[in-house]
Amino acid sequence: MELAYYSDYAVRLVNTEEPARNKDSLTTVESVRDLFGANAQAARRATDADVTRFRSVRARLRAVFQAADDGDETLAVDLLNSLLLEFPVSPQVSGHDTRDADGKPDWHMHLADHPSNATAGFAAIAAMGLAFHLTSHGVDRLGLCEAAPCRNAYLDTSTNRSRRYCSDRCATRANVAAYRARKRLETERSGEDTGRSAPTTQPSTPSTER
């Protein structure tokens, strides 16, 4: 498993909450376990206490994305470093019994499960993955969706650093909204122009002959 993969842990956790919509799907231990994906062994360590702990880590990870989205690189890095210090990782070289074309083990870096608790393990993986993405691609590759009220986190992997939305659905919704806004503005301007160009005729006053 490559380290780049782990950056998605941070995105998945942050996006369990939609503050502008007052939605939060991180409410049970089952929802915590679902975040681990295929890592069933780590998920089994989760308890009800991890719900609150996961929410705390989520708020700190969102702050990293918010700082990056605001263009404050130093703050984003400082916030991420605080997570890395609190939740250190245990890297290992792993082959997972897989072989390359020559029949040799497919060695790669892997982050070992944290022995403390489910939150510490997930936070360590998420922070390390985000740090790897940030240092490899730049702070400006971390963003929050511009399609209000979404504000979901995303990692920009586009070649020209042009991503602004978390999904195609949000991009389409934003484009439709922008199109409708332009049409309304054109209609309003057209109405104003028509009103200005309309001639004003003063009623004639009949003359009184004496």
Coordinates of C-alpha atoms in Angstrom, one line a residue:
M1 CA 0.0 0.0 0.0
E2 CA 1.6 3.3 -1.0
L3 CA 1.6 6.3 1.3
A4 CA -0.4 8.4 -1.1
Y5 CA -3.4 6.1 -0.4
Y6 CA -3.6 7.2 3.2
S7 CA -4.4 10.8 2.3
D8 CA -8.0 9.6 1.6
Y9 CA -8.4 8.7 5.3
A10 CA -8.4 12.5 6.1
V11 CA -10.9 13.3 3.4
R12 CA -13.3 10.5 4.4
L13 CA -13.3 11.6 8.0
V14 CA -13.7 15.3 7.3
N15 CA -16.6 14.7 5.0
T16 CA -18.6 12.8 7.6
E17 CA -19.9 16.2 8.6
E18 CA -21.6 19.0 6.5
P19 CA -21.7 22.0 8.9
A20 CA -23.7 24.2 6.6
R21 CA -26.4 21.6 6.2
N22 CA -26.2 20.6 9.9
K23 CA -25.5 17.0 9.0
D24 CA -23.3 14.6 10.8
S25 CA -23.0 10.9 9.9
L26 CA -20.4 10.2 12.6
T27 CA -22.8 9.2 15.3
T28 CA -22.2 5.5 16.1
V29 CA -19.4 3.1 16.6
E30 CA -20.5 1.4 13.4
S31 CA -20.0 4.7 11.5
V32 CA -16.5 4.9 13.0
R33 CA -15.7 1.4 11.8
D34 CA -16.9 2.1 8.3
L35 CA -14.2 4.7 8.0
F36 CA -11.5 2.1 8.1
G37 CA -12.7 0.5 4.9
A38 CA -10.9 -2.8 4.3
N39 CA -8.8 -2.5 7.4
A40 CA -11.1 -4.7 9.5
Q41 CA -8.5 -5.5 12.2
A42 CA -8.2 -1.8 13.1
A43 CA -11.9 -1.2 12.9
R44 CA -12.6 -3.9 15.4
R45 CA -10.8 -2.0 18.1
A46 CA -13.3 0.9 17.8
T47 CA -15.6 1.5 20.8
D48 CA -18.3 4.0 21.6
A49 CA -15.7 6.3 23.1
D50 CA -14.1 6.7 19.7
V51 CA -17.1 8.5 18.4
T52 CA -16.2 11.6 20.4
R53 CA -12.5 11.2 19.8
F54 CA -13.0 10.9 16.1
R55 CA -15.1 14.1 16.0
S56 CA -12.3 16.0 17.7
V57 CA -9.7 14.8 15.2
R58 CA -12.2 15.6 12.4
A59 CA -12.4 19.2 13.5
R60 CA -8.7 19.5 13.5
L61 CA -8.3 18.0 10.0
R62 CA -11.0 20.3 8.6
A63 CA -9.1 23.2 10.1
V64 CA -6.1 22.1 8.0
F65 CA -8.2 22.0 4.8
Q66 CA -9.8 25.4 5.7
A67 CA -6.4 27.0 6.2
A68 CA -5.2 25.6 2.9
D69 CA -8.3 26.8 1.1
D70 CA -7.8 30.3 2.6
G71 CA -4.3 30.3 1.2
D72 CA -2.7 30.3 4.6
E73 CA 0.0 27.7 4.0
T74 CA 1.9 28.3 7.2
L75 CA -1.2 27.7 9.4
A76 CA -2.1 24.6 7.4
V77 CA 1.3 23.1 8.0
D78 CA 1.4 24.1 11.7
L79 CA -2.0 22.5 12.3
L80 CA -1.0 19.3 10.5
N81 CA 2.3 19.2 12.3
S82 CA 0.5 19.3 15.6
L83 CA -1.5 16.2 14.6
L84 CA 1.7 14.4 13.5
L85 CA 3.3 15.1 16.8
E86 CA 0.3 13.9 18.8
F87 CA -0.4 10.8 16.6
P88 CA 3.0 9.4 15.4
V89 CA 3.1 6.7 12.8
S90 CA 4.9 3.4 12.8
P91 CA 6.2 2.8 9.2
Q92 CA 7.0 -0.6 8.0
V93 CA 8.3 -2.2 4.8
S94 CA 5.7 -4.6 3.6
G95 CA 5.1 -7.0 0.8
H96 CA 1.7 -8.4 1.7
D97 CA 2.7 -11.6 0.1
T98 CA 2.4 -10.0 -3.4
R99 CA 5.0 -10.5 -6.2
D100 CA 6.2 -8.4 -9.0
A101 CA 6.7 -9.5 -12.6
D102 CA 10.0 -11.2 -11.7
G103 CA 8.5 -13.1 -8.8
K104 CA 10.1 -10.9 -6.1
P105 CA 8.1 -9.4 -3.2
D106 CA 6.5 -6.2 -4.1
W107 CA 8.1 -4.2 -1.3
H108 CA 6.5 -0.9 -0.3
M109 CA 6.0 1.4 2.7
H110 CA 3.1 0.6 5.0
L111 CA 1.8 2.3 8.1
A112 CA 1.4 -0.3 10.9
D113 CA -1.7 -0.3 13.1
H114 CA -1.5 1.8 16.2
P115 CA -1.5 -0.2 19.4
S116 CA -3.3 2.5 21.5
N117 CA -6.8 2.8 20.3
A118 CA -8.8 3.2 17.1
T119 CA -8.8 7.0 17.0
A120 CA -5.0 7.2 17.5
G121 CA -4.5 4.7 14.7
F122 CA -6.8 6.4 12.3
A123 CA -5.5 9.9 13.1
A124 CA -1.9 8.8 12.6
I125 CA -2.7 7.3 9.2
A126 CA -4.8 10.3 8.1
A127 CA -2.3 12.9 9.2
M128 CA 0.6 11.1 7.6
G129 CA -1.2 10.6 4.4
L130 CA -2.2 14.2 4.3
A131 CA 1.3 15.3 5.0
F132 CA 2.6 13.1 2.2
H133 CA 0.1 14.6 -0.2
L134 CA 0.9 18.1 0.9
T135 CA 4.7 17.8 0.6
S136 CA 4.5 16.0 -2.7
H137 CA 1.9 18.2 -4.5
G138 CA 1.7 21.5 -2.5
V139 CA -0.7 23.0 0.1
D140 CA -2.9 24.4 -2.7
R141 CA -3.9 20.9 -3.6
L142 CA -6.0 20.7 -0.4
G143 CA -9.4 22.4 -0.8
L144 CA -13.0 22.8 0.3
C145 CA -15.8 22.5 -2.3
E146 CA -16.9 25.9 -3.6
A147 CA -20.5 24.7 -4.3
A148 CA -22.3 26.1 -1.3
P149 CA -23.5 24.8 1.0
C150 CA -21.4 21.7 0.5
R151 CA -17.9 22.6 1.6
N152 CA -16.7 19.0 1.5
A153 CA -12.9 18.4 1.6
Y154 CA -11.0 17.2 -1.5
L155 CA -7.5 16.6 -2.8
D156 CA -6.8 18.2 -6.1
T157 CA -5.0 15.7 -8.4
S158 CA -5.7 17.6 -11.6
T159 CA -2.8 18.3 -13.9
N160 CA -3.4 22.1 -14.0
R161 CA -4.4 22.6 -10.4
S162 CA -7.9 23.7 -11.5
R163 CA -10.2 21.6 -9.2
R164 CA -12.7 23.6 -7.2
Y165 CA -15.4 21.1 -6.3
C166 CA -15.5 17.8 -4.4
S167 CA -17.4 15.9 -7.1
D168 CA -18.8 16.1 -10.6
R169 CA -22.3 16.5 -9.0
C170 CA -21.3 19.6 -7.1
A171 CA -19.5 21.0 -10.2
T172 CA -22.6 20.5 -12.3
R173 CA -24.8 22.1 -9.7
A174 CA -22.6 25.1 -9.4
N175 CA -22.4 25.6 -13.2
V176 CA -26.2 25.4 -13.5
A177 CA -26.6 27.9 -10.7
A178 CA -24.1 30.2 -12.3
Y179 CA -25.8 29.9 -15.7
R180 CA -29.2 30.7 -14.2
A181 CA -27.7 33.7 -12.3
R182 CA -26.2 35.0 -15.6
K183 CA -29.6 34.6 -17.4
R184 CA -31.4 36.5 -14.6
L185 CA -28.9 39.3 -14.8
E186 CA -29.2 39.5 -18.6
T187 CA -33.0 39.6 -18.3
E188 CA -32.8 42.4 -15.7
R189 CA -30.4 44.4 -17.8
S190 CA -32.6 43.9 -20.9
G191 CA -35.6 45.2 -18.9
E192 CA -33.6 48.2 -17.7
D193 CA -32.4 49.0 -21.3
T194 CA -35.9 48.7 -22.6
G195 CA -37.2 51.1 -19.9
R196 CA -34.6 53.7 -20.7
S197 CA -35.1 53.6 -24.4
A198 CA -38.8 54.0 -24.3
P199 CA -39.7 57.5 -25.5
T200 CA -41.5 59.7 -23.0
T201 CA -44.4 61.7 -24.6
Q202 CA -45.8 64.7 -22.7
P203 CA -49.5 65.1 -23.1
S204 CA -50.3 68.2 -25.2
T205 CA -52.3 71.0 -23.6
P206 CA -55.0 72.4 -25.9
S207 CA -54.6 76.0 -26.5
T208 CA -57.5 78.3 -25.5
E209 CA -58.3 80.9 -28.1
R210 CA -59.7 84.2 -26.8

